[in-house]
CSV table of N, CA and C in Angstrom, one decimal:
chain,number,residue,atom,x,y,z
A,1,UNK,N,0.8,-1.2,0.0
A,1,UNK,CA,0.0,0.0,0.0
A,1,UNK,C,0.9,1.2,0.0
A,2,UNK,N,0.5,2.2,-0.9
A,2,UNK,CA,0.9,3.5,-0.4
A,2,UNK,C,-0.2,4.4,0.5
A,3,UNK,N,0.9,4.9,1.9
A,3,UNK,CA,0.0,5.6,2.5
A,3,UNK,C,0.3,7.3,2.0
A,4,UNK,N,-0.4,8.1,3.0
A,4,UNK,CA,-0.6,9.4,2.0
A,4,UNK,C,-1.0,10.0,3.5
A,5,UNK,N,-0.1,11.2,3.8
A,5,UNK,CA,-0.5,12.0,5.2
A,5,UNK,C,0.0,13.5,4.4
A,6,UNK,N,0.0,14.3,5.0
A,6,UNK,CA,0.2,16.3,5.0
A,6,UNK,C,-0.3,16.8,5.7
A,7,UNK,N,0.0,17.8,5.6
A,7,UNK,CA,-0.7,19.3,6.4
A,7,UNK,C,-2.3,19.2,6.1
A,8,UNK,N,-3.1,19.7,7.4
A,8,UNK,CA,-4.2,19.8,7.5
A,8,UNK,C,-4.7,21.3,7.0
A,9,UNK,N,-3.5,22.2,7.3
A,9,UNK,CA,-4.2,23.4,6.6
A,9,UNK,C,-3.9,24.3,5.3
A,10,UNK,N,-4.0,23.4,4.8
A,10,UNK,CA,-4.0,24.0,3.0
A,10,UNK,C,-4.9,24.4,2.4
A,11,UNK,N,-4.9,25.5,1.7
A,11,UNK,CA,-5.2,26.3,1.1
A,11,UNK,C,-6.9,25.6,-0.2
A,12,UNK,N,-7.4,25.8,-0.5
A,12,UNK,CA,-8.2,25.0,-1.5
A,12,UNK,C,-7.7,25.2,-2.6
A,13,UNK,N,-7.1,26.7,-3.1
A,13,UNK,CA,-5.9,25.9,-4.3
A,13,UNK,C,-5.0,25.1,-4.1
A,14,UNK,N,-3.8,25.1,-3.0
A,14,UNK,CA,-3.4,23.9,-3.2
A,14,UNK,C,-3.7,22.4,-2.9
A,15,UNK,N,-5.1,22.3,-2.6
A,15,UNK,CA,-5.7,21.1,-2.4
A,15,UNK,C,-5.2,20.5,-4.0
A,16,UNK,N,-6.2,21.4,-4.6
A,16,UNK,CA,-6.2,21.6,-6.1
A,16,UNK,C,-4.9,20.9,-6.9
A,17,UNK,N,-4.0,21.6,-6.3
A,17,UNK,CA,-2.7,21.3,-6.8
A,17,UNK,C,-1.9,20.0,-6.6
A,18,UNK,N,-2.1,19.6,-5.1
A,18,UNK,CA,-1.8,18.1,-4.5
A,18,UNK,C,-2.6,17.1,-5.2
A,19,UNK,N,-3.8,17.8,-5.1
A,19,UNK,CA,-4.4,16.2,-6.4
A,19,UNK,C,-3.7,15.8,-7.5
A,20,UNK,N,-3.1,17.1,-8.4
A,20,UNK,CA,-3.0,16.9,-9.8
A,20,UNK,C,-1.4,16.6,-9.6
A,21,UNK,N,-0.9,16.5,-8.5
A,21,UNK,CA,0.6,15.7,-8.4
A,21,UNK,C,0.4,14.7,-8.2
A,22,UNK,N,-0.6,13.7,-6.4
A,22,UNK,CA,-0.3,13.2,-6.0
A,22,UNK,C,-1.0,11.7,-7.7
A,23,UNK,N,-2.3,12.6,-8.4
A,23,UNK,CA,-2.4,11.7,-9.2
A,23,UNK,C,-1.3,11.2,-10.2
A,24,UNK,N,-0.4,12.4,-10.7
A,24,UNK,CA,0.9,11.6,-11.3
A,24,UNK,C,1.7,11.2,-10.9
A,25,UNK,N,2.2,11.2,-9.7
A,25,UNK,CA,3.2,10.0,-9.0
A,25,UNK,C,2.4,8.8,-8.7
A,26,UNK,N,1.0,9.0,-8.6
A,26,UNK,CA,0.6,7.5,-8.4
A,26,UNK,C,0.2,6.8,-9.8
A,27,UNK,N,0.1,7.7,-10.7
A,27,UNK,CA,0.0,7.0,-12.2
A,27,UNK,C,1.5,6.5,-12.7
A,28,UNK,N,2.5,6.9,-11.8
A,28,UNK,CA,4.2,6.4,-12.3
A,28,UNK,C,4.6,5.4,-11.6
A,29,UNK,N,3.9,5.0,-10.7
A,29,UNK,CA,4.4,4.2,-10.0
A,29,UNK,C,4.1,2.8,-10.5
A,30,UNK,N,5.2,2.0,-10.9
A,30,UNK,CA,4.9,0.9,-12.1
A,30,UNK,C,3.7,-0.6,-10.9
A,31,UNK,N,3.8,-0.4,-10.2
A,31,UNK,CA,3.3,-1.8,-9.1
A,31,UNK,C,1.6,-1.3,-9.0
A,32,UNK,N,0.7,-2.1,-8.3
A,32,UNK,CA,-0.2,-1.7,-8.5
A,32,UNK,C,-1.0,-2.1,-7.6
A,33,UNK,N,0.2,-1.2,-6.4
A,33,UNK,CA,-0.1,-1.0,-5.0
A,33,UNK,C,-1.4,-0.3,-4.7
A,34,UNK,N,-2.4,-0.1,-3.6
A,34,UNK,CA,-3.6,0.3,-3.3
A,34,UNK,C,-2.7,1.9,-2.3
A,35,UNK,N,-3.6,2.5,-2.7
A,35,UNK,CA,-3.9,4.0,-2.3
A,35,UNK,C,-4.9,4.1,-0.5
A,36,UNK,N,-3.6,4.3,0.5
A,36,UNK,CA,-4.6,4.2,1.8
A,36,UNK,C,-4.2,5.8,2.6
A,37,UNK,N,-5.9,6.2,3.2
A,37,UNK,CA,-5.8,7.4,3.8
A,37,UNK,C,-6.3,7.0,4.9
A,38,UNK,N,-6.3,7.8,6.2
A,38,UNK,CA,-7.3,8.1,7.4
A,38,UNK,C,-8.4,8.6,6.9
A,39,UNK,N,-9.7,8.2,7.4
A,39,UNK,CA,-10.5,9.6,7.1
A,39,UNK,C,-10.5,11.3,7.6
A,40,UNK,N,-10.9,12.0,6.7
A,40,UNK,CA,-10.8,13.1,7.0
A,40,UNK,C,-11.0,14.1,5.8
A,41,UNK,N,-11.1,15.3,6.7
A,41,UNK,CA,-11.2,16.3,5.7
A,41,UNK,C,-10.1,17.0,4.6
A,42,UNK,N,-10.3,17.5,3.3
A,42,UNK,CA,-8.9,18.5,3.0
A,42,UNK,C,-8.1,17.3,2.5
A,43,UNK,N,-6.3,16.9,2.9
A,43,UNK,CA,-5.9,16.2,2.3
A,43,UNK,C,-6.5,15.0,2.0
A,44,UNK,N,-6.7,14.4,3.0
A,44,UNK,CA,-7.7,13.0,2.8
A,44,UNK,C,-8.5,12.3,1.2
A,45,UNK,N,-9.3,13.4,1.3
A,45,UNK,CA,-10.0,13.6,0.4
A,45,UNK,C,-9.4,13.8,-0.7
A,46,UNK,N,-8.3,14.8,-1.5
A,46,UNK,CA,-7.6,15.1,-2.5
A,46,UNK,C,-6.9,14.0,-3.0
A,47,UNK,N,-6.3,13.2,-1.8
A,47,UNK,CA,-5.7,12.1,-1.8
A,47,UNK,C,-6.7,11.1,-2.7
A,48,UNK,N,-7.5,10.6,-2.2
A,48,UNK,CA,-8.6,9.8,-2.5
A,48,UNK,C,-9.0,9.9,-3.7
A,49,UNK,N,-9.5,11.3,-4.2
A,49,UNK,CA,-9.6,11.0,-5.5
A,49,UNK,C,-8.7,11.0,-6.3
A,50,UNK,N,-7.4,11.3,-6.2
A,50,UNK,CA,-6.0,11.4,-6.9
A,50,UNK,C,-6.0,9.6,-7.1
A,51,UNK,N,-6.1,9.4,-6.4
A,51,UNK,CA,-5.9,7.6,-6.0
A,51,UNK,C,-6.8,7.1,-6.9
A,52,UNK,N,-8.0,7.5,-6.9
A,52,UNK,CA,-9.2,6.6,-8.4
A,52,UNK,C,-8.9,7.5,-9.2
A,53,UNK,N,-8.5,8.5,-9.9
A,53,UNK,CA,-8.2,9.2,-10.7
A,53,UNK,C,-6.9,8.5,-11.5
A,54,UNK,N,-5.8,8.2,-10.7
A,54,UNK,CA,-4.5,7.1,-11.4
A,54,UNK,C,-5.0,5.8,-11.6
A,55,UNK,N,-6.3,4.9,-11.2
A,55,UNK,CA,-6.4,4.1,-11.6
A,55,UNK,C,-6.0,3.0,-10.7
A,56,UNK,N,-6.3,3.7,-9.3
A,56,UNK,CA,-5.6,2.2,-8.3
A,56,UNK,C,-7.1,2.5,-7.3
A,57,UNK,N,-7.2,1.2,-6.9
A,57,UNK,CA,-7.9,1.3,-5.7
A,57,UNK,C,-7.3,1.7,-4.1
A,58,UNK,N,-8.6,2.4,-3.7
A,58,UNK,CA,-8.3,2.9,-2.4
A,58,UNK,C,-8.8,2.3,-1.4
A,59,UNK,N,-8.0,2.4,0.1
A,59,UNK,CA,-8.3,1.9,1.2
A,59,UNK,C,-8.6,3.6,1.9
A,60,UNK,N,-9.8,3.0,3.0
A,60,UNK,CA,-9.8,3.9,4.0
A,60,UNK,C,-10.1,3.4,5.3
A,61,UNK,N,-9.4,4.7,6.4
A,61,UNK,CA,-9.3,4.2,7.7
A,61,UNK,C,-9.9,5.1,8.3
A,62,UNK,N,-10.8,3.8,9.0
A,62,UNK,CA,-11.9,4.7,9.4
A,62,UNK,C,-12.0,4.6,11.5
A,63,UNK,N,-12.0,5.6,12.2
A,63,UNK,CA,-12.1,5.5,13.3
A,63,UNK,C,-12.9,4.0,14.1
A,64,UNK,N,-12.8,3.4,15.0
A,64,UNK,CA,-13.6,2.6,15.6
A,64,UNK,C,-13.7,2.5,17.4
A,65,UNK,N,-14.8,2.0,17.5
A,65,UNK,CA,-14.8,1.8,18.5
A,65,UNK,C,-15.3,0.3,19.4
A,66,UNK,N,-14.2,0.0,19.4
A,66,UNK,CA,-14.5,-1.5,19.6
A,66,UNK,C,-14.5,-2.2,17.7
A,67,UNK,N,-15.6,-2.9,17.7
A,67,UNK,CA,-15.8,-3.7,16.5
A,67,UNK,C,-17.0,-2.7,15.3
A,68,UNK,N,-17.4,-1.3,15.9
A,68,UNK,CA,-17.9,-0.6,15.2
A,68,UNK,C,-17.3,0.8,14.8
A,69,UNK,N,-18.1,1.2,14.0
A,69,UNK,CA,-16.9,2.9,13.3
A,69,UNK,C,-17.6,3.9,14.4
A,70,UNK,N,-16.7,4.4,14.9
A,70,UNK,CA,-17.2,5.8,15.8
A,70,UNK,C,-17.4,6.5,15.3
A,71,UNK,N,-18.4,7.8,15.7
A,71,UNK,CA,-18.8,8.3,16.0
A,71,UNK,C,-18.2,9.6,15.2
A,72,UNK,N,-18.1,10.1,13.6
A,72,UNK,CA,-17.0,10.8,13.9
A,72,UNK,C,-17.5,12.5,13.9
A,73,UNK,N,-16.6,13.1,14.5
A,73,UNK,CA,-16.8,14.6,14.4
A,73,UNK,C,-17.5,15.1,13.3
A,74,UNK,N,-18.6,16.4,13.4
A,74,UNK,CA,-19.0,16.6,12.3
A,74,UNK,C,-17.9,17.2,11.1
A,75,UNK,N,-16.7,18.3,11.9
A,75,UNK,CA,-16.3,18.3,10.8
A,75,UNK,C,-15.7,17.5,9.8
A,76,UNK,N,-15.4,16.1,9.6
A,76,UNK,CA,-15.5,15.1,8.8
A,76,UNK,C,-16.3,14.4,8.6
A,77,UNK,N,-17.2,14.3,8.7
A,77,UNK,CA,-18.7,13.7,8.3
A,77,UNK,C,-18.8,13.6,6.6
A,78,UNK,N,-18.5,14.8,5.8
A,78,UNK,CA,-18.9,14.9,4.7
A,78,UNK,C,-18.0,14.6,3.7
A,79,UNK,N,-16.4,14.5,4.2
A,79,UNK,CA,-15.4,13.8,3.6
A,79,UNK,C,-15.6,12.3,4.2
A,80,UNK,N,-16.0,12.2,4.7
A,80,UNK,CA,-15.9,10.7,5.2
A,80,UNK,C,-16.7,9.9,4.0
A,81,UNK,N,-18.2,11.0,3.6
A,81,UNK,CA,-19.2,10.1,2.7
A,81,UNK,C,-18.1,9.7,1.2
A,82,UNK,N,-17.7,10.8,1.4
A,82,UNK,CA,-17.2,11.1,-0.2
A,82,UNK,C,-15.6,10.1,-0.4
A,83,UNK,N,-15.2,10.0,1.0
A,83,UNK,CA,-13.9,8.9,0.9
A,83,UNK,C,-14.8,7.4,0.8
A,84,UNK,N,-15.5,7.0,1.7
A,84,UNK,CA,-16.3,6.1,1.1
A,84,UNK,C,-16.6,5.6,-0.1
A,85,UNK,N,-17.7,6.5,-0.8
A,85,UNK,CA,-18.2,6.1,-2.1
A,85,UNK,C,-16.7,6.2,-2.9
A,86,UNK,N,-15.5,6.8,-2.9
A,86,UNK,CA,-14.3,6.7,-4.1
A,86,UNK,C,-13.6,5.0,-3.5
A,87,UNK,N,-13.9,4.7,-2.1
A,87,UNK,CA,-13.2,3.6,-1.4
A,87,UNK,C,-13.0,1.8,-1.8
A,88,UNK,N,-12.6,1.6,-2.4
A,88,UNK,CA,-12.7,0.2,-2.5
A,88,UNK,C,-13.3,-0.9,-1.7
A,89,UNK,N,-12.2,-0.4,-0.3
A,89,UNK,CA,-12.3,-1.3,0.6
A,89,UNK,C,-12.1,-0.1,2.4
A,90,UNK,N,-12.8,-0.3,3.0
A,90,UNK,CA,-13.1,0.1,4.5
A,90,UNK,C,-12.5,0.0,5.4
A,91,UNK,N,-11.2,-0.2,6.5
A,91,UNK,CA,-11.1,-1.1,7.4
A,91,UNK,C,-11.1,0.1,8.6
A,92,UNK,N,-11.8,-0.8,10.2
A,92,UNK,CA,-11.9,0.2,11.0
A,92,UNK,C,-10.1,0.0,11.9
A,93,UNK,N,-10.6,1.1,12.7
A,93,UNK,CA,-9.2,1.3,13.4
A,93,UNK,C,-9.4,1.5,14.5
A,94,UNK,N,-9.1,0.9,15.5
A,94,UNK,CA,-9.3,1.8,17.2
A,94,UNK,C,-8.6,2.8,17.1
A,95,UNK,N,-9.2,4.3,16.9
A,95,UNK,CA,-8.8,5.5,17.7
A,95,UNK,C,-9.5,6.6,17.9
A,96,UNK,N,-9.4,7.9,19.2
A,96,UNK,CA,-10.1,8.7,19.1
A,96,UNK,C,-10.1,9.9,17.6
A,97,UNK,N,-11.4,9.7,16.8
A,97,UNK,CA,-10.9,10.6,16.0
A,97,UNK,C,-10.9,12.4,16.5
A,98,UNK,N,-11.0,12.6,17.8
A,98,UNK,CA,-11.0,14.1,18.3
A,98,UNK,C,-9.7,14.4,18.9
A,99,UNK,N,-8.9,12.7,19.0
A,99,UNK,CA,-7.4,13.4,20.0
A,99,UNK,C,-6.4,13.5,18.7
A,100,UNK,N,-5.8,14.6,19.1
A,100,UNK,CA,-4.8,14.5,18.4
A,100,UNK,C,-3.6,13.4,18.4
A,101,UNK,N,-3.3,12.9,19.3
A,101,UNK,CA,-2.6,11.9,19.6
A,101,UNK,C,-3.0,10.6,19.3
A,102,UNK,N,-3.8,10.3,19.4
A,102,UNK,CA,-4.5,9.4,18.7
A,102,UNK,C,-4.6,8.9,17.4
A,103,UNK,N,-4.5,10.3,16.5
A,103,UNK,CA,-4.9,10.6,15.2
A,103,UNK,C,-3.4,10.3,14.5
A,104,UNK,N,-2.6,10.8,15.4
A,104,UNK,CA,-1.0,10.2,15.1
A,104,UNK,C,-0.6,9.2,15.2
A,105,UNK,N,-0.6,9.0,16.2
A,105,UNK,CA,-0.6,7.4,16.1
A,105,UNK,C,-1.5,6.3,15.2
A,106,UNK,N,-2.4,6.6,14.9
A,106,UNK,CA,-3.1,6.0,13.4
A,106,UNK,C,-2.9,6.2,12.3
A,107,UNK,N,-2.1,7.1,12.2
A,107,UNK,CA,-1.5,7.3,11.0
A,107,UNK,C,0.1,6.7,10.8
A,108,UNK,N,0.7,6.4,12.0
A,108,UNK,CA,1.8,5.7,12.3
A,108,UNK,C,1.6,4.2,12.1
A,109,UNK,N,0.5,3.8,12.4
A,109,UNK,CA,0.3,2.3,12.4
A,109,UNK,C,-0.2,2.8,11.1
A,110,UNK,N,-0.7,3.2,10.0
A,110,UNK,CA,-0.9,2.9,8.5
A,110,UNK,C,0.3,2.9,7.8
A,111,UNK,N,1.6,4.2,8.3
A,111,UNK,CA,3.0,3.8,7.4
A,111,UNK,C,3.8,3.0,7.8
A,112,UNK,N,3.4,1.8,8.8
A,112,UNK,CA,3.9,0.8,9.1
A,112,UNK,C,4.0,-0.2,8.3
A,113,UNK,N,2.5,-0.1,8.0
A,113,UNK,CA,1.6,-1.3,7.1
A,113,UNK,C,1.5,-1.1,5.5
A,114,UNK,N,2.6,0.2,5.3
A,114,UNK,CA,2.8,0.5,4.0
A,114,UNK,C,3.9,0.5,3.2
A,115,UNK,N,4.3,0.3,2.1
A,115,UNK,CA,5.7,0.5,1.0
A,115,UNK,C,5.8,1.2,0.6
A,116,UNK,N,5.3,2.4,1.4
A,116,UNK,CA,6.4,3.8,0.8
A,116,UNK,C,4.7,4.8,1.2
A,117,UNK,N,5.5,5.9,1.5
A,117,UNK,CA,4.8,7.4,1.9
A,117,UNK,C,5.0,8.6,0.9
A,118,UNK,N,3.4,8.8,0.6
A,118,UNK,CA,3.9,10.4,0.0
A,118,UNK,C,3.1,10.9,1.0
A,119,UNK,N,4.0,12.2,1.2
A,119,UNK,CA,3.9,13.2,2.2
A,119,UNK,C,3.3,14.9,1.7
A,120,UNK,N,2.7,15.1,2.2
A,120,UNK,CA,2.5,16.2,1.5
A,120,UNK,C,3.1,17.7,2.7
A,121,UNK,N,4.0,17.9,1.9
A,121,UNK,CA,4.8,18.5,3.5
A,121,UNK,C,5.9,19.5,2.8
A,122,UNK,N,6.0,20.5,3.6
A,122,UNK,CA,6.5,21.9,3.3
A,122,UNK,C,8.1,22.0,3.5
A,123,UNK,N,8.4,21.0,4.4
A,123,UNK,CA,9.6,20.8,5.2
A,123,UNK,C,9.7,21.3,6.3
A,124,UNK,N,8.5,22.1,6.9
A,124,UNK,CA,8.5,22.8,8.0
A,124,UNK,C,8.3,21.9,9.3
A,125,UNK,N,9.2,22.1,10.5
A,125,UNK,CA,9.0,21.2,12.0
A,125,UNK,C,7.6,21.2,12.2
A,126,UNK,N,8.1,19.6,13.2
A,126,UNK,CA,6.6,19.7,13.5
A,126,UNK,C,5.9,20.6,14.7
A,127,UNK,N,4.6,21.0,14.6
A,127,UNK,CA,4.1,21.7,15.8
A,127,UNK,C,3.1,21.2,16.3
A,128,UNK,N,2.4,22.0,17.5
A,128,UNK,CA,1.8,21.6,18.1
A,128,UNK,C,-0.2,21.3,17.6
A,129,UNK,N,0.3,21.4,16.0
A,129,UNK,CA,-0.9,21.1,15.1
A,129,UNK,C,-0.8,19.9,14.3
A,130,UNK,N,0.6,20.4,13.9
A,130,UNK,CA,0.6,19.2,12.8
A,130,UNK,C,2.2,18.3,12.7
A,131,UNK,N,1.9,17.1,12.5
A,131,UNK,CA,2.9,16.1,12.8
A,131,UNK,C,3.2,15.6,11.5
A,132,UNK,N,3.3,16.5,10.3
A,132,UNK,CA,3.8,15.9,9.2
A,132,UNK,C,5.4,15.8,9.4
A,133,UNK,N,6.1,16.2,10.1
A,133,UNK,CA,7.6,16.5,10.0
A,133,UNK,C,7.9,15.3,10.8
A,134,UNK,N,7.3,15.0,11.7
A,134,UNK,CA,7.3,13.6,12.8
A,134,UNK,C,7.0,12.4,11.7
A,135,UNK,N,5.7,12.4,11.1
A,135,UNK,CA,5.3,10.9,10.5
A,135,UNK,C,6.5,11.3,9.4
A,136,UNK,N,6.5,11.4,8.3
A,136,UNK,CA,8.2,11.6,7.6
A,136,UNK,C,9.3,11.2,8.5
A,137,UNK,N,9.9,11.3,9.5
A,137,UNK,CA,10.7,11.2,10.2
A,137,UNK,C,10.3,9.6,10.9
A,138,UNK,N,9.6,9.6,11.0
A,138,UNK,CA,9.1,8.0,11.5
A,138,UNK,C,8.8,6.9,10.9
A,139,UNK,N,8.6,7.1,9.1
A,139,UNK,CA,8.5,6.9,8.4
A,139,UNK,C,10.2,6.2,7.6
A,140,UNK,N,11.1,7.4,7.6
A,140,UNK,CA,12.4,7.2,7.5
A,140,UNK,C,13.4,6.1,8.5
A,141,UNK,N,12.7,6.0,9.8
A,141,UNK,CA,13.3,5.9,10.7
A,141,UNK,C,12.9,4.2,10.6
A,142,UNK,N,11.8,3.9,9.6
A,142,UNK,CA,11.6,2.5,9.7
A,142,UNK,C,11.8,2.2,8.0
A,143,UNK,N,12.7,2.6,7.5
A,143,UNK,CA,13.1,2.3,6.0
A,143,UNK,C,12.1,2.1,5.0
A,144,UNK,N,10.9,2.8,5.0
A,144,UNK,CA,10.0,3.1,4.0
A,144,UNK,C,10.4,3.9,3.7
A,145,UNK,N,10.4,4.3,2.5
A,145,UNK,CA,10.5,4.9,1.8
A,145,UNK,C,9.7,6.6,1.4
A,146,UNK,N,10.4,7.3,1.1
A,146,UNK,CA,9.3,8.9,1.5
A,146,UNK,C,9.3,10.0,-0.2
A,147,UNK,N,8.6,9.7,-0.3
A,147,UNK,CA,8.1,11.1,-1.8
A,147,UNK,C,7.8,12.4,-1.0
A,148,UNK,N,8.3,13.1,-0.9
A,148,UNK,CA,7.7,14.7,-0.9
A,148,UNK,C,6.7,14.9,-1.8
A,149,UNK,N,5.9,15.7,-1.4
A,149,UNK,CA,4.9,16.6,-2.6
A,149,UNK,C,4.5,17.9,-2.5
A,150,UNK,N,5.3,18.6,-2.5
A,150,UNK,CA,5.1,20.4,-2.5
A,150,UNK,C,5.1,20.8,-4.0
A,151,UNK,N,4.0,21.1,-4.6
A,151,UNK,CA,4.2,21.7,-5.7
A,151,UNK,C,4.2,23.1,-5.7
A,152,UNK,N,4.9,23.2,-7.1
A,152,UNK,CA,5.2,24.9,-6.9
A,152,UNK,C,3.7,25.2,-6.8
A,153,UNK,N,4.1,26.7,-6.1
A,153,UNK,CA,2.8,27.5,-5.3
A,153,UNK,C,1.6,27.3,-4.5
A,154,UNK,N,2.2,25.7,-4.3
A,154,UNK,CA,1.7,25.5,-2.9
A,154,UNK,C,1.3,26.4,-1.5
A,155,UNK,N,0.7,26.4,-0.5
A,155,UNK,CA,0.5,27.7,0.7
A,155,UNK,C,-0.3,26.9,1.6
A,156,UNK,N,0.0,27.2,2.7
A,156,UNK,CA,-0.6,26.6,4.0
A,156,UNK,C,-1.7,28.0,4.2
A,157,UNK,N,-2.5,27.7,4.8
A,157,UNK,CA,-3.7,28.8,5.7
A,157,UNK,C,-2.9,29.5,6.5
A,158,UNK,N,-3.0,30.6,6.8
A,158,UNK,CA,-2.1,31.2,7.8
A,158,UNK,C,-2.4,31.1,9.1
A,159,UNK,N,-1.2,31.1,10.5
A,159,UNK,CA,-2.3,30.3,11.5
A,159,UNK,C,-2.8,32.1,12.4
């Protein structure tokens, strides 16, 4: 599988933009590895259709609790539908989708379970929002393999 994590606060053009890369690197990639996201809003989503747009099926990870899907926050409700219907295949996850910590850590156990990461990431440290500089680094630190994807005129939201 390739997994697929970035910044949470990007811009809607460069949502725009991350789609129309992350779909050419996954249209180059000669194997015909499956496309897996967390759910969520923003990248998630861009990812997802980039992923049925190159022509590979997608996995998504979906919060659980226990043996059922929790409960999730409204603000992912509507990317959730939409990661769904693009989804192949479903699998749940034990975690809280409101902690942040949690949220990292489920994204750690997906680039565990995967052959390589594109990251969509600025190069900037990590903060106390976002852990793309960590999962990259943690990623590296277990010899998967890591794509950057910053395209030109890319832009975070300002905080």
């Amino acid at each position: 599988m390739i997994a697929m994590v970035g910044h949470t606060d990007l811009t809607p053009e460069t949502l725009h933009l991350v789609e129309a890369e992350l779909r050419t690197r996954l249209e180059r990639q000669e194997d015909g590895a499956k496309g897996v996201v967390r759910v969520g809003p923003g990248l998630p989503v861009a990812a997802g259709r980039a992923t049925r747009e190159a022509g590979r099926p997608l996995v998504v990870l979906v919060p659980a609790q226990g043996s059922v899907p929790a409960v999730l926050p409204h603000r992912d409700r509507h990317a959730a539908g939409e990661l769904l219907r693009l989804a192949e295949q479903m699998r749940l996850m034990p975690y809280d989708p409101e902690g942040r910590d949690a949220c990292v850590a489920a994204d750690e156990r997906m680039i565990t379970t995967s052959r390589r990461l594109l990251a969509v990431w600025d190069g900037s440290p990590t903060n106390g929002r976002d852990a793309t500089a960590h999962l990259v680094a943690f990623a590296r630190a277990r010899g998967i393999p890591v794509e950057v994807v910053w395209p030109r005129g890319a832009t975070r939201t300002p905080s």
